[in-house]
Short mmCIF file of C-alpha atoms in Angstrom, two decimals:
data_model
loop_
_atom_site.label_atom_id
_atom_site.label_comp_id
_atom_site.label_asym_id
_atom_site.label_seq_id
_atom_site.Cartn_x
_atom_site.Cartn_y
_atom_site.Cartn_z
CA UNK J 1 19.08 -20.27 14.62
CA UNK J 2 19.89 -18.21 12.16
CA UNK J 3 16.87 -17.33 10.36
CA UNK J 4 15.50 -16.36 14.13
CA UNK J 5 18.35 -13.78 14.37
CA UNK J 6 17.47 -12.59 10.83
CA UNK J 7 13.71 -12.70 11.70
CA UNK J 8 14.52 -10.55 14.55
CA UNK J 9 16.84 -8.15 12.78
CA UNK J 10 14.40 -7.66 10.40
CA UNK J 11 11.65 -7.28 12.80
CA UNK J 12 13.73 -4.32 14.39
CA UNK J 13 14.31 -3.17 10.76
CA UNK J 14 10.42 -2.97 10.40
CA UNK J 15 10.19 -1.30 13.23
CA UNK J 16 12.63 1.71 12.87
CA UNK J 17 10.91 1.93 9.19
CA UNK J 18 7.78 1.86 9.97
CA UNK J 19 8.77 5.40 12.45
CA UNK J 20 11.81 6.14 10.08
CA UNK J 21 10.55 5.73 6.62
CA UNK J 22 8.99 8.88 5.76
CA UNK J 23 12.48 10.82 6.09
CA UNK J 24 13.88 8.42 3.98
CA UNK J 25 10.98 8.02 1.27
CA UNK J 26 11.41 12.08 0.97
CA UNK J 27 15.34 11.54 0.41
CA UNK J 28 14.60 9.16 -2.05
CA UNK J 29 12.67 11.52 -4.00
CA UNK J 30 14.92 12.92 -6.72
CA UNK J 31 15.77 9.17 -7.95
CA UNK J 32 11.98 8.20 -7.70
CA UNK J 33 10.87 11.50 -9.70
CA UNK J 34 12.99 10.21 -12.65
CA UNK J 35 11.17 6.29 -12.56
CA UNK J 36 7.09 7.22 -11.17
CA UNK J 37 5.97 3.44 -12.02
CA UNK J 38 8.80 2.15 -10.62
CA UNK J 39 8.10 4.55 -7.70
CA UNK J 40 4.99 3.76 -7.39
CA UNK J 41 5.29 -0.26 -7.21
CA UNK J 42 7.72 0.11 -4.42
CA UNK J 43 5.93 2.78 -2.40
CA UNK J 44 3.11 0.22 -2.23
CA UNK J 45 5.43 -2.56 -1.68
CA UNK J 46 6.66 -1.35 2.17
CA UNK J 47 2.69 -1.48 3.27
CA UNK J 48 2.51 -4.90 1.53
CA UNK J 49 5.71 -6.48 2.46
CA UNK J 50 5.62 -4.87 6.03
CA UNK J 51 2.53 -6.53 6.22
CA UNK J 52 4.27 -9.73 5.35
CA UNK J 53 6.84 -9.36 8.00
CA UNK J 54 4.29 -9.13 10.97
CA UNK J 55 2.31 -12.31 8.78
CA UNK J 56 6.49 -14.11 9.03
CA UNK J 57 6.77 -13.31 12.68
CA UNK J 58 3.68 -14.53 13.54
CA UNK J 59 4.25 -17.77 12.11
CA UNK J 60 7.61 -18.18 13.32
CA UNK J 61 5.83 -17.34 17.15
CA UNK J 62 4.16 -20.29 16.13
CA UNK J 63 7.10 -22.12 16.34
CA UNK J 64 8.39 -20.90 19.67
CA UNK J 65 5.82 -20.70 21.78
CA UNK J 66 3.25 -23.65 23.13
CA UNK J 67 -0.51 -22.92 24.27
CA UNK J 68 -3.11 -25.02 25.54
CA UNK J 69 -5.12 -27.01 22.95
CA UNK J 70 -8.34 -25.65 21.37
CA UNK J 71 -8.75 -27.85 18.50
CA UNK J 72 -10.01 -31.54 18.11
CA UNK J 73 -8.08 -33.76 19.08
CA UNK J 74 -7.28 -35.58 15.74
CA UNK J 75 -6.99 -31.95 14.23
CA UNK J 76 -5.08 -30.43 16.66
CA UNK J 77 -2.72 -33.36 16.73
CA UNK J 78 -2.06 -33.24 12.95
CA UNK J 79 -1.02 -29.62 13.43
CA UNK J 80 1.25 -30.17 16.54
CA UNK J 81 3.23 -32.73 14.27
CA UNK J 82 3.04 -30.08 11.08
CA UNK J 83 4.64 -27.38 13.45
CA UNK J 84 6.80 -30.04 14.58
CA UNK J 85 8.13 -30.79 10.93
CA UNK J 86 8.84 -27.39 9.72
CA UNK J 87 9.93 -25.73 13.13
CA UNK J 88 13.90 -25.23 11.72
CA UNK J 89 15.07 -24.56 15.63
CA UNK J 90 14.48 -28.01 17.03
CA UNK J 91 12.10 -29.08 20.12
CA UNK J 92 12.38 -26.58 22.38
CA UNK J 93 9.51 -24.52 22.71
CA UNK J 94 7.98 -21.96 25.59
CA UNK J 95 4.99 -22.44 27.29
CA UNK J 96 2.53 -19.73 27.51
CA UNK J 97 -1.16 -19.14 27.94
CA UNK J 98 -1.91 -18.26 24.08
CA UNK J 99 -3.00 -20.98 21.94
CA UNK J 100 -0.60 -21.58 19.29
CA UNK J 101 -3.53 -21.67 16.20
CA UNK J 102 -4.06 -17.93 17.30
CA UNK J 103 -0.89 -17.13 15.55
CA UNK J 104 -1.17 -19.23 12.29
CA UNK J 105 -5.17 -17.37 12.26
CA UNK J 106 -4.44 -13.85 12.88
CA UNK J 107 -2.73 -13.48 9.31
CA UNK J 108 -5.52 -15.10 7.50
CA UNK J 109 -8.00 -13.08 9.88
CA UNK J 110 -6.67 -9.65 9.39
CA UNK J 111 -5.70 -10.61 5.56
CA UNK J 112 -9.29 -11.64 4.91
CA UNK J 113 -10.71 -8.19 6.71
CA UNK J 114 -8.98 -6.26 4.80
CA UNK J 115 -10.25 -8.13 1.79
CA UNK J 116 -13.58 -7.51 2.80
CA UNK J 117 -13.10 -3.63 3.34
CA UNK J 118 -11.48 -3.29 0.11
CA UNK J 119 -14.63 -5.32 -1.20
CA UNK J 120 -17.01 -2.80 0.37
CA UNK J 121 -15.01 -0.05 -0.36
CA UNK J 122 -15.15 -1.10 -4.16
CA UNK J 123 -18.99 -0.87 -3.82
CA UNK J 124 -19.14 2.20 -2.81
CA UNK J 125 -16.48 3.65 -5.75
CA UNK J 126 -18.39 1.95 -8.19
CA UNK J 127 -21.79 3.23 -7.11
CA UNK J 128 -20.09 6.78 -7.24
CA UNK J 129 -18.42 6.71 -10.30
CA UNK J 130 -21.80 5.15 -11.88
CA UNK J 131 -23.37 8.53 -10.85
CA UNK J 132 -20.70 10.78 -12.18
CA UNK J 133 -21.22 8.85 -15.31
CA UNK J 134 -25.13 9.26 -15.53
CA UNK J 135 -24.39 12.86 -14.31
CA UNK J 136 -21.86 12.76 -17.55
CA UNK J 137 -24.11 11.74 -19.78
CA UNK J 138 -26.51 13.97 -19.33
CA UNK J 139 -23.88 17.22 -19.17
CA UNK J 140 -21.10 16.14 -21.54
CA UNK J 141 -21.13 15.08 -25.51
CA UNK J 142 -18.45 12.96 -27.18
CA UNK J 143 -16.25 15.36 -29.22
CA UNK J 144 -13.12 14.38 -31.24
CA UNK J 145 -10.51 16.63 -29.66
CA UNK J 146 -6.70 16.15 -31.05
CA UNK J 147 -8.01 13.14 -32.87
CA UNK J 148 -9.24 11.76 -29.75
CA UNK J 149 -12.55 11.55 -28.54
CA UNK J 150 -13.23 12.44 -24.92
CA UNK J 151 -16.10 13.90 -23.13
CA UNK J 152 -16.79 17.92 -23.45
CA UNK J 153 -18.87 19.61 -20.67
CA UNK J 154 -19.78 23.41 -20.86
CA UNK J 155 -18.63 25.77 -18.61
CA UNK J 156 -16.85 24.40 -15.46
CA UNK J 157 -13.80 27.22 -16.02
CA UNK J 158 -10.68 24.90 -16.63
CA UNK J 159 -11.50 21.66 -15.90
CA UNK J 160 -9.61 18.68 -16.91
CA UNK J 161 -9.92 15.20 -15.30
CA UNK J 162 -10.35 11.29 -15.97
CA UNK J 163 -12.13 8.49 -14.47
CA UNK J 164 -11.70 4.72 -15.31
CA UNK J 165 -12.53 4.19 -18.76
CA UNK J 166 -15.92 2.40 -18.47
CA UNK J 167 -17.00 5.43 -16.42
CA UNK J 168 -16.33 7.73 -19.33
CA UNK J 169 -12.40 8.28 -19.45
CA UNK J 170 -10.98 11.70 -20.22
CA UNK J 171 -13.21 14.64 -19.97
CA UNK J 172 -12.59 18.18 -20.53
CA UNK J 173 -14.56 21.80 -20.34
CA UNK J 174 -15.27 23.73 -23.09
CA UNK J 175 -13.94 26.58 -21.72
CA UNK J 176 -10.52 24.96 -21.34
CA UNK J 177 -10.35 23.70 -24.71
CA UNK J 178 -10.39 27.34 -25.91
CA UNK J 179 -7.70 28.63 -23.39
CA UNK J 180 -5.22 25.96 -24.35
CA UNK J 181 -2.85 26.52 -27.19
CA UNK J 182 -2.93 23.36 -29.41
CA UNK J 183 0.53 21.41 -27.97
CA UNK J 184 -0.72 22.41 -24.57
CA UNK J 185 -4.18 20.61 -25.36
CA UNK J 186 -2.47 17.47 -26.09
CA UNK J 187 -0.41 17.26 -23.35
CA UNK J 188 -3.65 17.45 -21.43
CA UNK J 189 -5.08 15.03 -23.41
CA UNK J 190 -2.22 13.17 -22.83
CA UNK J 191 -1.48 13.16 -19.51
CA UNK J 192 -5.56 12.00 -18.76
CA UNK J 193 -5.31 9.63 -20.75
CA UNK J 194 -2.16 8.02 -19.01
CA UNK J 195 -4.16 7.88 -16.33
CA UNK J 196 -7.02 5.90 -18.03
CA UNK J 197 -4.10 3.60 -19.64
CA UNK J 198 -1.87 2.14 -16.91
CA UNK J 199 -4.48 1.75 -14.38
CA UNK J 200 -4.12 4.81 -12.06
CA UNK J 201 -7.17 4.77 -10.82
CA UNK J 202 -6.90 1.19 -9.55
CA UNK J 203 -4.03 1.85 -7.99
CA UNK J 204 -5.57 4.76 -6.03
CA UNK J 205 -8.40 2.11 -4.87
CA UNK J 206 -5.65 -0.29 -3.38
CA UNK J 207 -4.29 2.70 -1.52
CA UNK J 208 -7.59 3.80 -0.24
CA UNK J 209 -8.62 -0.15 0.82
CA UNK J 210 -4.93 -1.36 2.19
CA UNK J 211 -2.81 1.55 2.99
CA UNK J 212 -4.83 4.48 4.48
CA UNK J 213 -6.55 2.57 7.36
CA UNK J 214 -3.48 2.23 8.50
CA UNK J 215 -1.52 5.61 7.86
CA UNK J 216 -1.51 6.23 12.16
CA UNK J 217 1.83 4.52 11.06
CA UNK J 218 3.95 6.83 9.82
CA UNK J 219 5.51 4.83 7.08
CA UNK J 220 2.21 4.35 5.56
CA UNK J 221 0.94 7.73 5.79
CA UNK J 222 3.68 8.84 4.07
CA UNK J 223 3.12 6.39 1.30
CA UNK J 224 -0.64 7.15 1.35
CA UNK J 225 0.32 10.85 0.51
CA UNK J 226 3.46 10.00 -1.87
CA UNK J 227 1.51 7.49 -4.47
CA UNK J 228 -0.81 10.10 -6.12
CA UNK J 229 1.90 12.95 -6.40
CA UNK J 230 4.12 10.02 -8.34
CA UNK J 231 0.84 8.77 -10.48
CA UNK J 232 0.49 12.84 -11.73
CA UNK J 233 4.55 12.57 -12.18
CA UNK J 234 3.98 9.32 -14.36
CA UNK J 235 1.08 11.06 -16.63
CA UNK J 236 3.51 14.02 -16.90
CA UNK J 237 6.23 11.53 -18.08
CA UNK J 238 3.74 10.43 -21.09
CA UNK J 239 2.81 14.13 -21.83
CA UNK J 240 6.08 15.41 -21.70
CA UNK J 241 7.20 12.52 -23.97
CA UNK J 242 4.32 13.55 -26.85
CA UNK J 243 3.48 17.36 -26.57
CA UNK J 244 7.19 18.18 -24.66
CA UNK J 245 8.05 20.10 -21.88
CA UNK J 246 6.98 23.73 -22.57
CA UNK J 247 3.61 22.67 -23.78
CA UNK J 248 3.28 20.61 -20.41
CA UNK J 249 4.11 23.35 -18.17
CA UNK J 250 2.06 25.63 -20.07
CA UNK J 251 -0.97 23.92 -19.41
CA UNK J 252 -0.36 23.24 -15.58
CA UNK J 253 0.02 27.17 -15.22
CA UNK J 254 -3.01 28.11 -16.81
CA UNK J 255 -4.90 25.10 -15.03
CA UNK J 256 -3.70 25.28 -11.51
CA UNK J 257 -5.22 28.25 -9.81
CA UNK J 258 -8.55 27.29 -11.17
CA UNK J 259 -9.16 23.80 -11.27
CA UNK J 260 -10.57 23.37 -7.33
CA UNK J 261 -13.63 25.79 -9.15
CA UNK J 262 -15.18 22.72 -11.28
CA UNK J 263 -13.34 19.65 -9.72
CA UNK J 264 -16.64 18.77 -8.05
CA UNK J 265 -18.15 17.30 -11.46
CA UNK J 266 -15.75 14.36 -10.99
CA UNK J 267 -16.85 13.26 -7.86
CA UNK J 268 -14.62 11.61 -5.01
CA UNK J 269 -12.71 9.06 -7.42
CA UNK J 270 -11.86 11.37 -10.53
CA UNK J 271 -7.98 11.80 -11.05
CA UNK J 272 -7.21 15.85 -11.99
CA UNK J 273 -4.07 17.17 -14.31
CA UNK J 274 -3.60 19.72 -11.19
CA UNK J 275 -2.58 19.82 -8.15
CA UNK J 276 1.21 19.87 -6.33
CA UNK J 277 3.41 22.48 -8.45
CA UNK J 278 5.39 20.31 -10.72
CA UNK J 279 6.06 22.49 -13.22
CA UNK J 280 9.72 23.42 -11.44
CA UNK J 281 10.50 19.75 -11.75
CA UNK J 282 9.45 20.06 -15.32
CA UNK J 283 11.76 22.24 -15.97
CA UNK J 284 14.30 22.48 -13.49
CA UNK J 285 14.67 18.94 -12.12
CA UNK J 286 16.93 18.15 -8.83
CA UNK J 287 19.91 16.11 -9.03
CA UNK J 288 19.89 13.31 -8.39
CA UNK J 289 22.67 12.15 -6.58
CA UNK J 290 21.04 13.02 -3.09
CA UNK J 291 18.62 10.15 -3.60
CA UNK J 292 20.83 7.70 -4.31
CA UNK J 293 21.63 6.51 -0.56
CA UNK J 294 18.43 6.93 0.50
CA UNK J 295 16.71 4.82 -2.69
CA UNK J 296 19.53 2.12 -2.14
CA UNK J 297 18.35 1.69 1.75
CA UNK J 298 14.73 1.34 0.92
CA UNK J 299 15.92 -1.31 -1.87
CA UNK J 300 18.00 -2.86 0.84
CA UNK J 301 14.39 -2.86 3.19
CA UNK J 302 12.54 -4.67 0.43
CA UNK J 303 14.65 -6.69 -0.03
CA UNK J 304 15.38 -7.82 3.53
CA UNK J 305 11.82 -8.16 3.94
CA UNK J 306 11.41 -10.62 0.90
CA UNK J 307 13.78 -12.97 2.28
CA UNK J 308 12.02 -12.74 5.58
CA UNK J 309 8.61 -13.98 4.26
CA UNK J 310 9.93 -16.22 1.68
CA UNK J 311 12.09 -18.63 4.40
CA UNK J 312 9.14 -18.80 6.59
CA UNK J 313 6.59 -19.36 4.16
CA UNK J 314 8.93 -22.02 2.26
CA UNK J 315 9.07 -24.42 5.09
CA UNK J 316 5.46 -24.48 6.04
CA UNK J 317 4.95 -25.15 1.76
CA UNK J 318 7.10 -27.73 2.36
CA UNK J 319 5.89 -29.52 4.89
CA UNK J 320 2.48 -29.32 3.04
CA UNK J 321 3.60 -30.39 -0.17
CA UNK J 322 5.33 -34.04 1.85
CA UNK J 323 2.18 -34.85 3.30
CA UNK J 324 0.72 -32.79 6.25
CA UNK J 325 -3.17 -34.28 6.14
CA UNK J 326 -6.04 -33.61 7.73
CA UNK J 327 -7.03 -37.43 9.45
#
C-alpha cells in the first residue's frame, strides 16, 4: 500500500512539475550557471525520468485494474500469473473494459516511436552536416591557428562555429581571425572546441529527437530552451579557464552583433560562440544563494522520481529473474 500512495504522490508531483517546473528551473539558475554539465545532465533528466514516471504508473495500472483477455490462452495465462506474482497490493483488482497488456505495451510502444524518430531524425542531421562538410571543403583550408588546426573560410564577417568533429570541427573566418586580439582568439578557439570535445552536439540531437516533440508541456519546453544556453555556459567555462575572463568577453562583444550575418555557412546543426549576452555573467556573476532552494527541490524531484521507477521496475525483474516463462 505504500508504494501506491508514493506512486500517487509522485504522480501529483509530476504533474504540478510538469506545469510548475519552468519557474523553478529559472530559480535554479544562479547554482546551475556555476556547474553547466552538471546542469545540463539534470535538465535532460526531468524529460527522461518524467517519462519514466508515466512508464511506473502504467505498470502499476497494470496491477489494479482487470480487462478482458486478448492474448492466447497459454500466453495470456502466463502473464495473468506474472502480474499475479509481482502485484505488491494483494488480489484485489478492478474490472474495467481496457485490456490489461495495453498498459504493459504503451511504454514499449511510445519508447520504441520515439526511437524511431530520433533514428530518422539522425538521418536527416547527418545528411545535412555531410553537405556543410562538402560545402566546407570546397570554401575552407586547414590552417594552424593558436597551434591548432581548424578550418579558415574567407569572408563571412565574424564567424565562428563548430560541428561534430568528423564533419570538420572548429571553423573560423578570415576576417575574424584578424579582428581578434591573440588571447581573445584562443578563447574562441577554445570555447569551439569544447563543443567538439564533450559531445555538445550530441546532446543537442537528443534534445531535438526526445524533448522538443513534446515541449506543449511546459516543463519540457523550458528544458528544450535551457540546454543550449548551459552548453555555450560550459564552452565558456573551458575558455575562461585557458584564455581568462577579459579575453572571453572580449571576443563575445566583438562577435555578437554580427554573427547572424554568416551563421548560414553552418547549416541547421552547427553550434555558434554567440548568442544570449553572457558576458555580464562573465563578469559580474549572480549570487548564488537564490538558487539554492529552488536547485534543492528539483534534486528532491529527481530523486523522488528514481525511486518511483526503480520499485516498480524491481518487482517485475524479479519475478522474471524466478521463473516467469513463456509455455
Amino acid at each position: 500500500m505504500s508504494l501506491l500512495i508514493g506512486g500517487a504522490c509522485v504522480a501529483a508531483l509530476a504533474f504540478v512539475l510538469a506545469w510548475a517546473g519552468p519557474a523553478l528551473v529559472r530559480s535554479a539558475a544562479p547554482v546551475l550557471m556555476r556547474v553547466p554539465r552538471v546542469a545540463v545532465f539534470a535538465l535532460l533528466s526531468l524529460p527522461m525520468l518524467s517519462w519514466a514516471v508515466v512508464t511506473a504508473l502504467s505498470l502499476m495500472a497494470a496491477w489494479l485494474l482487470k480487462g478482458p483477455d486478448v492474448l492466447p490462452m497459454p500466453i495470456g495465462d502466463v502473464c495473468q500469473r506474472c502480474l499475479i506474482a509481482a502485484n505488491p497490493f494483494g488480489g484485489a483488482q478492478i474490472d474495467t473494459l481496457i485490456p490489461v497488456v495495453l498498459f504493459l505495451l504503451l511504454p514499449l510502444a511510445v519508447t520504441l516511436g520515439f526511437l524511431i524518430r530520433g533514428g530518422l531524425l539522425a538521418r536527416r542531421r547527418h545528411r545535412e552536416n555531410a553537405e556543410t562538410a562538402r560545402l566546407l571543403g570546397q570554401e575552407a583550408a586547414d590552417v594552424e591557428v593558436a597551434g591548432r588546426t581548424v578550418k579558415i573560410v574567407s569572408g563571412h564577417r565574424h564567424l565562428a562555429f563548430s560541428l561534430p568533429r568528423r564533419y570538420g570541427g572548429v571553423v573560423l573566418s578570415e576576417d575574424l581571425c584578424s579582428a581578434l586580439e591573440p588571447g581573445e582568439l584562443t578563447a574562441v578557439l577554445e570555447h569551439e572546441r569544447a563543443h567538439v570535445d564533450q559531445g555538445h552536439h550530441a546532446i543537442m540531437a537528443l534534445v531535438e529527437a526526445f524533448v522538443r516533440p513534446l515541449r506543449f508541456i511546459p516543463l519540457f519546453a523550458e528544458v528544450a530552451a535551457s540546454v543550449p544556453l548551459y552548453l555555450e555556459i560550459a564552452a565558456d567555462d573551458r575558455a575562461r579557464k585557458v584564455a581568462g575572463t577579459p579575453a572571453l568577453a572580449g571576443a563575445l562583444l566583438k562577435i555578437g552583433p554580427q554573427v547572424r550575418e554568416g551563421g548560414h555557412l553552418g547549416g541547421s546543426y552547427a553550434l555558434n560562440i554567440a548568442g544570449p549576452d553572457r558576458v555580464r555573467q562573465l563578469v559580474a556573476p549572480v549570487r548564488m544563494s537564490p538558487g539554492l532552494l529552488p536547485t534543492a527541490a528539483l534534486s528532491s524531484a529527481l530523486t523522488a522520481f528514481c525511486v518511483l521507477f526503480s520499485s516498480v521496475i524491481a518487482t517485475y525483474v524479479g519475478v522474471l529473474l524466478t521463473g516467469c516463462t513463456l509455455p
